[in-house]
Structures are given as structure tokens and as C-alpha cells.
């Protein structure tokens, strides 16, 4: 498998899933501003939208979209239980992956992190934070995970909560969410993925 990624972008969730399920993969870095891969290749030829993640499978399939890629990676290693086996729980997982991909990623964070955004888009995104973050905080309460155990939905949510350090809001306003974020970061597989990509991100920031 080959994961096209950019340090600390949403593709980090797939790296987390790979580490948490102990699966090897090649990691190819993409410069999201130039749309070039680290070896100078044209990333738009791989994903015309120029977005990460893309996962190329061992069979040569090119997969887009976090929700699909995360479930694909999880299903390759069922013993790691990164997706629930039970049908009702699986529906809940899909509910959370949809909510995270739309209401949290695209409604809240995309306008806050995208360099082509503007004040109106950022104001709109900020106006949506209280309802969406409160839903998460209310659900989490003192639960350890979004579902009964750690799943790819936690990998995706933690990846986005990392961004609040740059974009806000202060997670202190949702203590359950802040405590959840801290707990996830303490997981060995997840923590390793985050610290490796942090190092790549800050090395690049230092160079530019
Ligand atoms: N719907 C896509 C969204 C992916 C996405 O927004 N990726 C961001 C990084 S977190 C990106 O590549 N942004 C660069 C761009 O849109 O040009 C998915 O779920 O995979």
C-alpha cells in the first residue's frame, strides 16, 4: 500500500490506522501548494482534486476519501478491531465518519485552514463550532472513545482536534473533548504517528 500524505493533514488519520493495526505501507509526501509529490511527480495525475489522502492498494486501486480509506485499512487487519464487527455498531461508525467528514472537517475546519478562504467563510465556520463541538462533547461525556473501543473514527477526530492548536477554538471550552484528545494522544500507535508527522511539519516550516 502507498499512502499519499501531507504532514498533519487529514491523511494522518490513515497513518494512525496503519500504526494502530501494525500494517506496513509506503508513505509518499505531497506538497499541497505545488501539487507535486516528493519525487517531483504530478500529484494531480493521481488525484485531480489535489487532495490527500490517496491510498494506492497492493492491487493497484486508487482510493480517495478519508471514510473509505480508513475503513479499507481497518478491514485488512480485522484482529486490530479498528472497525466494529457488529452490524449496529458498524452503522454507528459510519454515522460518525460521515459527521466528522462533513460537519467537522468541511464545515468547520476547511474554511479555517484553507489558504484561499476569506473572512466570510471563516466567520461562517466559527458560527458552526458550538453546535458541532457540543454534540461531540455531549456524546463523549466520560466515554473513552466514540464507539465502545478505539476505531478509525477516533483516528480521524483526533487528527482534526490537533488542528485546534492552530485554528482554535480552545478545547478548554469543552472539557470532555479536551480530555478525550489528551487520552488519544497518549496511545502508543497514535502518538507515534502524530509525533513523526509533527517533526516533518516543523522541519518544513523551518525551511520555508
Ligand atoms: N473529502 C476529502 C477531503 C480531503 C481534504 O480536504 N484534504 C485536505 C487536507 S486535510 C487537502 O488535501 N487540501 C488541499 C486542497 O484541497 O487543495 C476526504 O475526505 O478525503
PDB file of C-alpha atoms and ligand atoms in Angstrom:
ATOM      1  CA  UNK A   1       0.000   0.000   0.000  1.00  0.00           C
ATOM      2  CA  UNK A   2       1.120   3.524  -0.661  1.00  0.00           C
ATOM      3  CA  UNK A   3      -0.303   6.469   1.279  1.00  0.00           C
ATOM      4  CA  UNK A   4      -0.048   9.922  -0.245  1.00  0.00           C
ATOM      5  CA  UNK A   5       0.034  12.329   2.656  1.00  0.00           C
ATOM      6  CA  UNK A   6       0.911  15.792   3.845  1.00  0.00           C
ATOM      7  CA  UNK A   7       2.253  16.219   7.395  1.00  0.00           C
ATOM      8  CA  UNK A   8      -0.536  16.747   9.962  1.00  0.00           C
ATOM      9  CA  UNK A   9      -3.246  16.926   7.277  1.00  0.00           C
ATOM     10  CA  UNK A  10      -6.251  14.600   7.466  1.00  0.00           C
ATOM     11  CA  UNK A  11      -4.129  11.865   5.869  1.00  0.00           C
ATOM     12  CA  UNK A  12      -2.578  11.499   9.331  1.00  0.00           C
ATOM     13  CA  UNK A  13      -5.693   9.520  10.310  1.00  0.00           C
ATOM     14  CA  UNK A  14      -4.702   6.789   7.866  1.00  0.00           C
ATOM     15  CA  UNK A  15      -1.138   6.681   9.189  1.00  0.00           C
ATOM     16  CA  UNK A  16      -2.653   6.288  12.659  1.00  0.00           C
ATOM     17  CA  UNK A  17      -4.851   3.422  11.449  1.00  0.00           C
ATOM     18  CA  UNK A  18      -1.817   1.744   9.852  1.00  0.00           C
ATOM     19  CA  UNK A  19       0.283   2.048  13.013  1.00  0.00           C
ATOM     20  CA  UNK A  20      -2.571   1.038  15.323  1.00  0.00           C
ATOM     21  CA  UNK A  21      -3.111  -2.107  13.240  1.00  0.00           C
ATOM     22  CA  UNK A  22       0.582  -2.765  12.679  1.00  0.00           C
ATOM     23  CA  UNK A  23       0.438  -2.721   8.872  1.00  0.00           C
ATOM     24  CA  UNK A  24       3.339  -1.677   6.673  1.00  0.00           C
ATOM     25  CA  UNK A  25       2.907   0.915   3.926  1.00  0.00           C
ATOM     26  CA  UNK A  26       4.953   3.296   1.814  1.00  0.00           C
ATOM     27  CA  UNK A  27       4.414   6.957   2.592  1.00  0.00           C
ATOM     28  CA  UNK A  28       4.739   9.494  -0.210  1.00  0.00           C
ATOM     29  CA  UNK A  29       4.678  13.121   0.752  1.00  0.00           C
ATOM     30  CA  UNK A  30       2.672  15.614  -1.273  1.00  0.00           C
ATOM     31  CA  UNK A  31       3.269  19.356  -1.377  1.00  0.00           C
ATOM     32  CA  UNK A  32      -0.306  20.641  -1.271  1.00  0.00           C
ATOM     33  CA  UNK A  33       0.674  24.081  -2.558  1.00  0.00           C
ATOM     34  CA  UNK A  34       2.544  22.878  -5.663  1.00  0.00           C
ATOM     35  CA  UNK A  35       0.604  19.591  -6.086  1.00  0.00           C
ATOM     36  CA  UNK A  36       3.893  17.743  -6.553  1.00  0.00           C
ATOM     37  CA  UNK A  37       4.935  14.523  -4.892  1.00  0.00           C
ATOM     38  CA  UNK A  38       8.256  14.418  -3.056  1.00  0.00           C
ATOM     39  CA  UNK A  39       9.974  12.987  -6.149  1.00  0.00           C
ATOM     40  CA  UNK A  40       8.622  15.822  -8.320  1.00  0.00           C
ATOM     41  CA  UNK A  41       5.717  13.822  -9.773  1.00  0.00           C
ATOM     42  CA  UNK A  42       2.435  15.440 -10.804  1.00  0.00           C
ATOM     43  CA  UNK A  43       0.029  14.697  -7.956  1.00  0.00           C
ATOM     44  CA  UNK A  44      -2.928  15.974  -9.991  1.00  0.00           C
ATOM     45  CA  UNK A  45      -2.424  12.954 -12.221  1.00  0.00           C
ATOM     46  CA  UNK A  46      -3.096  10.796  -9.155  1.00  0.00           C
ATOM     47  CA  UNK A  47      -5.875  12.904  -7.653  1.00  0.00           C
ATOM     48  CA  UNK A  48      -7.234  15.648  -9.932  1.00  0.00           C
ATOM     49  CA  UNK A  49      -8.624  17.408  -6.827  1.00  0.00           C
ATOM     50  CA  UNK A  50      -5.090  17.652  -5.465  1.00  0.00           C
ATOM     51  CA  UNK A  51      -6.193  16.459  -2.034  1.00  0.00           C
ATOM     52  CA  UNK A  52      -4.715  13.977   0.399  1.00  0.00           C
ATOM     53  CA  UNK A  53      -5.228  11.249   1.409  1.00  0.00           C
ATOM     54  CA  UNK A  54      -4.979   8.890  -1.521  1.00  0.00           C
ATOM     55  CA  UNK A  55      -4.258   5.248  -0.858  1.00  0.00           C
ATOM     56  CA  UNK A  56      -2.949   3.024  -3.615  1.00  0.00           C
ATOM     57  CA  UNK A  57      -3.691  -0.577  -2.733  1.00  0.00           C
ATOM     58  CA  UNK A  58      -1.440  -3.548  -3.450  1.00  0.00           C
ATOM     59  CA  UNK A  59      -3.887  -4.469  -6.216  1.00  0.00           C
ATOM     60  CA  UNK A  60      -3.365  -1.046  -7.824  1.00  0.00           C
ATOM     61  CA  UNK A  61      -6.707   0.506  -6.855  1.00  0.00           C
ATOM     62  CA  UNK A  62      -6.512   4.223  -6.146  1.00  0.00           C
ATOM     63  CA  UNK A  63      -8.788   5.131  -3.232  1.00  0.00           C
ATOM     64  CA  UNK A  64      -9.989   8.617  -2.299  1.00  0.00           C
ATOM     65  CA  UNK A  65     -11.920   9.922   0.718  1.00  0.00           C
ATOM     66  CA  UNK A  66     -10.940   9.529   4.346  1.00  0.00           C
ATOM     67  CA  UNK A  67     -14.011   7.497   5.318  1.00  0.00           C
ATOM     68  CA  UNK A  68     -13.459   4.883   2.617  1.00  0.00           C
ATOM     69  CA  UNK A  69      -9.680   4.690   3.026  1.00  0.00           C
ATOM     70  CA  UNK A  70      -9.895   4.333   6.801  1.00  0.00           C
ATOM     71  CA  UNK A  71     -12.422   1.504   6.569  1.00  0.00           C
ATOM     72  CA  UNK A  72     -10.342  -0.220   3.878  1.00  0.00           C
ATOM     73  CA  UNK A  73      -7.205  -0.135   6.032  1.00  0.00           C
ATOM     74  CA  UNK A  74      -9.112  -1.325   9.097  1.00  0.00           C
ATOM     75  CA  UNK A  75     -10.743  -4.211   7.259  1.00  0.00           C
ATOM     76  CA  UNK A  76      -7.381  -5.541   6.078  1.00  0.00           C
ATOM     77  CA  UNK A  77      -6.478  -6.319   9.678  1.00  0.00           C
ATOM     78  CA  UNK A  78      -9.700  -7.441  11.430  1.00  0.00           C
ATOM     79  CA  UNK A  79      -7.890  -8.552  14.597  1.00  0.00           C
ATOM     80  CA  UNK A  80      -6.994  -4.942  15.364  1.00  0.00           C
ATOM     81  CA  UNK A  81     -10.739  -4.186  15.587  1.00  0.00           C
ATOM     82  CA  UNK A  82     -10.465  -0.682  14.196  1.00  0.00           C
ATOM     83  CA  UNK A  83     -13.964  -1.142  12.784  1.00  0.00           C
ATOM     84  CA  UNK A  84     -16.678  -2.919  14.761  1.00  0.00           C
ATOM     85  CA  UNK A  85     -17.808  -6.330  13.518  1.00  0.00           C
ATOM     86  CA  UNK A  86     -21.331  -5.970  14.849  1.00  0.00           C
ATOM     87  CA  UNK A  87     -23.760  -4.509  12.283  1.00  0.00           C
ATOM     88  CA  UNK A  88     -25.401  -1.932  14.550  1.00  0.00           C
ATOM     89  CA  UNK A  89     -22.060  -0.674  15.789  1.00  0.00           C
ATOM     90  CA  UNK A  90     -20.842  -0.524  12.173  1.00  0.00           C
ATOM     91  CA  UNK A  91     -23.765   1.754  11.306  1.00  0.00           C
ATOM     92  CA  UNK A  92     -22.754   3.990  14.211  1.00  0.00           C
ATOM     93  CA  UNK A  93     -19.188   4.057  12.920  1.00  0.00           C
ATOM     94  CA  UNK A  94     -20.455   5.207   9.543  1.00  0.00           C
ATOM     95  CA  UNK A  95     -22.596   7.829  11.243  1.00  0.00           C
ATOM     96  CA  UNK A  96     -19.520   9.232  12.993  1.00  0.00           C
ATOM     97  CA  UNK A  97     -17.301   9.061   9.904  1.00  0.00           C
ATOM     98  CA  UNK A  98     -19.941  10.985   7.946  1.00  0.00           C
ATOM     99  CA  UNK A  99     -20.393  13.544  10.692  1.00  0.00           C
ATOM    100  CA  UNK A 100     -16.639  14.035  11.012  1.00  0.00           C
ATOM    101  CA  UNK A 101     -16.068  14.295   7.260  1.00  0.00           C
ATOM    102  CA  UNK A 102     -18.876  16.754   6.636  1.00  0.00           C
ATOM    103  CA  UNK A 103     -19.903  18.679   9.750  1.00  0.00           C
ATOM    104  CA  UNK A 104     -16.458  18.861  11.344  1.00  0.00           C
ATOM    105  CA  UNK A 105     -13.896  18.626   8.523  1.00  0.00           C
ATOM    106  CA  UNK A 106     -15.600  20.502   5.711  1.00  0.00           C
ATOM    107  CA  UNK A 107     -17.980  22.819   7.575  1.00  0.00           C
ATOM    108  CA  UNK A 108     -15.702  23.829  10.457  1.00  0.00           C
ATOM    109  CA  UNK A 109     -12.053  23.227   9.650  1.00  0.00           C
ATOM    110  CA  UNK A 110     -11.757  23.533   5.861  1.00  0.00           C
ATOM    111  CA  UNK A 111     -12.626  27.267   5.835  1.00  0.00           C
ATOM    112  CA  UNK A 112     -10.281  27.868   8.800  1.00  0.00           C
ATOM    113  CA  UNK A 113      -7.209  26.150   7.300  1.00  0.00           C
ATOM    114  CA  UNK A 114      -7.602  26.720   3.555  1.00  0.00           C
ATOM    115  CA  UNK A 115      -5.277  29.471   2.323  1.00  0.00           C
ATOM    116  CA  UNK A 116      -7.888  30.537  -0.267  1.00  0.00           C
ATOM    117  CA  UNK A 117     -10.569  31.091   2.392  1.00  0.00           C
ATOM    118  CA  UNK A 118     -11.827  34.547   3.362  1.00  0.00           C
ATOM    119  CA  UNK A 119     -13.282  36.328   6.403  1.00  0.00           C
ATOM    120  CA  UNK A 120     -16.883  35.489   5.495  1.00  0.00           C
ATOM    121  CA  UNK A 121     -16.090  31.789   5.168  1.00  0.00           C
ATOM    122  CA  UNK A 122     -14.126  31.825   8.412  1.00  0.00           C
ATOM    123  CA  UNK A 123     -16.984  33.580  10.262  1.00  0.00           C
ATOM    124  CA  UNK A 124     -19.438  31.012   8.913  1.00  0.00           C
ATOM    125  CA  UNK A 125     -17.188  28.152  10.062  1.00  0.00           C
ATOM    126  CA  UNK A 126     -16.762  29.650  13.537  1.00  0.00           C
ATOM    127  CA  UNK A 127     -20.531  30.101  13.885  1.00  0.00           C
ATOM    128  CA  UNK A 128     -20.945  26.344  13.413  1.00  0.00           C
ATOM    129  CA  UNK A 129     -18.413  25.314  16.063  1.00  0.00           C
ATOM    130  CA  UNK A 130     -20.594  25.452  19.222  1.00  0.00           C
ATOM    131  CA  UNK A 131     -23.334  23.115  17.947  1.00  0.00           C
ATOM    132  CA  UNK A 132     -20.930  20.611  16.393  1.00  0.00           C
ATOM    133  CA  UNK A 133     -18.391  20.533  19.231  1.00  0.00           C
ATOM    134  CA  UNK A 134     -21.182  20.325  21.805  1.00  0.00           C
ATOM    135  CA  UNK A 135     -22.611  17.268  20.050  1.00  0.00           C
ATOM    136  CA  UNK A 136     -19.185  15.608  20.278  1.00  0.00           C
ATOM    137  CA  UNK A 137     -18.608  16.657  23.884  1.00  0.00           C
ATOM    138  CA  UNK A 138     -22.081  15.533  24.944  1.00  0.00           C
ATOM    139  CA  UNK A 139     -21.662  12.163  23.294  1.00  0.00           C
ATOM    140  CA  UNK A 140     -18.181  11.627  24.697  1.00  0.00           C
ATOM    141  CA  UNK A 141     -19.039  12.635  28.270  1.00  0.00           C
ATOM    142  CA  UNK A 142     -16.722  10.314  30.129  1.00  0.00           C
ATOM    143  CA  UNK A 143     -16.599   7.733  27.313  1.00  0.00           C
ATOM    144  CA  UNK A 144     -13.125   6.795  26.248  1.00  0.00           C
ATOM    145  CA  UNK A 145     -13.934   6.538  22.523  1.00  0.00           C
ATOM    146  CA  UNK A 146     -16.654   7.496  20.035  1.00  0.00           C
ATOM    147  CA  UNK A 147     -17.740   3.835  19.989  1.00  0.00           C
ATOM    148  CA  UNK A 148     -17.039   1.069  22.521  1.00  0.00           C
ATOM    149  CA  UNK A 149     -13.371   0.713  21.602  1.00  0.00           C
ATOM    150  CA  UNK A 150     -10.795   2.664  19.591  1.00  0.00           C
ATOM    151  CA  UNK A 151     -11.826   2.850  15.921  1.00  0.00           C
ATOM    152  CA  UNK A 152     -10.793   4.709  12.791  1.00  0.00           C
ATOM    153  CA  UNK A 153     -13.352   7.388  13.741  1.00  0.00           C
ATOM    154  CA  UNK A 154     -11.167   8.233  16.758  1.00  0.00           C
ATOM    155  CA  UNK A 155      -8.137   8.428  14.459  1.00  0.00           C
ATOM    156  CA  UNK A 156      -9.980  10.937  12.255  1.00  0.00           C
ATOM    157  CA  UNK A 157     -11.380  13.020  15.124  1.00  0.00           C
ATOM    158  CA  UNK A 158      -8.038  13.206  16.935  1.00  0.00           C
ATOM    159  CA  UNK A 159      -6.340  14.306  13.702  1.00  0.00           C
ATOM    160  CA  UNK A 160      -8.760  17.226  13.434  1.00  0.00           C
ATOM    161  CA  UNK A 161      -8.641  18.150  17.111  1.00  0.00           C
ATOM    162  CA  UNK A 162      -4.883  18.583  16.630  1.00  0.00           C
ATOM    163  CA  UNK A 163      -5.678  21.450  14.248  1.00  0.00           C
ATOM    164  CA  UNK A 164      -7.357  23.480  17.007  1.00  0.00           C
ATOM    165  CA  UNK A 165      -3.857  24.384  18.242  1.00  0.00           C
ATOM    166  CA  UNK A 166      -3.539  26.448  15.035  1.00  0.00           C
ATOM    167  CA  UNK A 167      -7.104  27.476  14.275  1.00  0.00           C
ATOM    168  CA  UNK A 168      -8.864  27.473  17.645  1.00  0.00           C
ATOM    169  CA  UNK A 169     -11.285  27.083  19.297  1.00  0.00           C
ATOM    170  CA  UNK A 170      -9.848  26.493  22.739  1.00  0.00           C
ATOM    171  CA  UNK A 171     -10.769  22.912  23.611  1.00  0.00           C
ATOM    172  CA  UNK A 172     -10.876  24.018  27.253  1.00  0.00           C
ATOM    173  CA  UNK A 173     -14.423  25.228  26.476  1.00  0.00           C
ATOM    174  CA  UNK A 174     -15.425  21.544  26.038  1.00  0.00           C
ATOM    175  CA  UNK A 175     -13.666  19.706  28.885  1.00  0.00           C
ATOM    176  CA  UNK A 176     -14.865  16.266  27.702  1.00  0.00           C
ATOM    177  CA  UNK A 177     -13.394  16.916  24.271  1.00  0.00           C
ATOM    178  CA  UNK A 178     -10.125  18.186  25.693  1.00  0.00           C
ATOM    179  CA  UNK A 179      -9.780  15.159  27.981  1.00  0.00           C
ATOM    180  CA  UNK A 180     -10.631  12.829  25.068  1.00  0.00           C
ATOM    181  CA  UNK A 181      -7.959  14.470  22.882  1.00  0.00           C
ATOM    182  CA  UNK A 182      -5.310  14.099  25.583  1.00  0.00           C
ATOM    183  CA  UNK A 183      -6.231  10.437  26.132  1.00  0.00           C
ATOM    184  CA  UNK A 184      -5.960   9.609  22.437  1.00  0.00           C
ATOM    185  CA  UNK A 185      -2.562  11.307  22.135  1.00  0.00           C
ATOM    186  CA  UNK A 186      -1.278   9.024  24.895  1.00  0.00           C
ATOM    187  CA  UNK A 187      -1.925   5.901  22.773  1.00  0.00           C
ATOM    188  CA  UNK A 188       1.396   4.480  21.548  1.00  0.00           C
ATOM    189  CA  UNK A 189       0.447   3.929  17.886  1.00  0.00           C
ATOM    190  CA  UNK A 190      -1.461   7.171  17.521  1.00  0.00           C
ATOM    191  CA  UNK A 191       1.134   9.147  19.479  1.00  0.00           C
ATOM    192  CA  UNK A 192       3.944   7.809  17.291  1.00  0.00           C
ATOM    193  CA  UNK A 193       2.092   8.793  14.102  1.00  0.00           C
ATOM    194  CA  UNK A 194       1.428  12.309  15.411  1.00  0.00           C
ATOM    195  CA  UNK A 195       4.979  12.904  16.610  1.00  0.00           C
ATOM    196  CA  UNK A 196       6.518  11.676  13.339  1.00  0.00           C
ATOM    197  CA  UNK A 197       4.317  13.980  11.283  1.00  0.00           C
ATOM    198  CA  UNK A 198       4.840  16.881  13.705  1.00  0.00           C
ATOM    199  CA  UNK A 199       8.594  16.522  13.150  1.00  0.00           C
ATOM    200  CA  UNK A 200       8.101  16.561   9.357  1.00  0.00           C
ATOM    201  CA  UNK A 201       5.739  19.541   9.578  1.00  0.00           C
ATOM    202  CA  UNK A 202       8.013  21.678  11.739  1.00  0.00           C
ATOM    203  CA  UNK A 203      11.149  20.756   9.753  1.00  0.00           C
ATOM    204  CA  UNK A 204       9.366  22.015   6.634  1.00  0.00           C
ATOM    205  CA  UNK A 205       8.089  25.154   8.391  1.00  0.00           C
ATOM    206  CA  UNK A 206      11.674  25.920   9.470  1.00  0.00           C
ATOM    207  CA  UNK A 207      12.963  25.585   5.888  1.00  0.00           C
ATOM    208  CA  UNK A 208      10.345  27.938   4.388  1.00  0.00           C
TER     209      UNK A 208
HETATM  210  N1  LIG B   1     -13.291  14.779   1.099  1.00  0.00           N
HETATM  211  C1  LIG B   1     -11.865  14.551   1.190  1.00  0.00           C
HETATM  212  C2  LIG B   1     -11.230  15.805   1.761  1.00  0.00           C
HETATM  213  C3  LIG B   1      -9.747  15.715   1.817  1.00  0.00           C
HETATM  214  C4  LIG B   1      -9.121  17.055   2.180  1.00  0.00           C
HETATM  215  O1  LIG B   1      -9.805  18.062   2.361  1.00  0.00           O
HETATM  216  N2  LIG B   1      -7.778  17.072   2.260  1.00  0.00           N
HETATM  217  C5  LIG B   1      -7.083  18.303   2.531  1.00  0.00           C
HETATM  218  C6  LIG B   1      -6.035  18.088   3.625  1.00  0.00           C
HETATM  219  S1  LIG B   1      -6.803  17.761   5.205  1.00  0.00           S
HETATM  220  C7  LIG B   1      -6.337  18.738   1.291  1.00  0.00           C
HETATM  221  O2  LIG B   1      -5.728  17.917   0.628  1.00  0.00           O
HETATM  222  N3  LIG B   1      -6.385  20.040   0.996  1.00  0.00           N
HETATM  223  C8  LIG B   1      -5.705  20.600  -0.131  1.00  0.00           C
HETATM  224  C9  LIG B   1      -6.633  21.093  -1.187  1.00  0.00           C
HETATM  225  O3  LIG B   1      -7.876  20.965  -1.045  1.00  0.00           O
HETATM  226  O4  LIG B   1      -6.127  21.645  -2.175  1.00  0.00           O
HETATM  227  C10 LIG B   1     -11.564  13.336   2.050  1.00  0.00           C
HETATM  228  O5  LIG B   1     -12.330  13.042   2.980  1.00  0.00           O
HETATM  229  O6  LIG B   1     -10.566  12.649   1.805  1.00  0.00           O
END
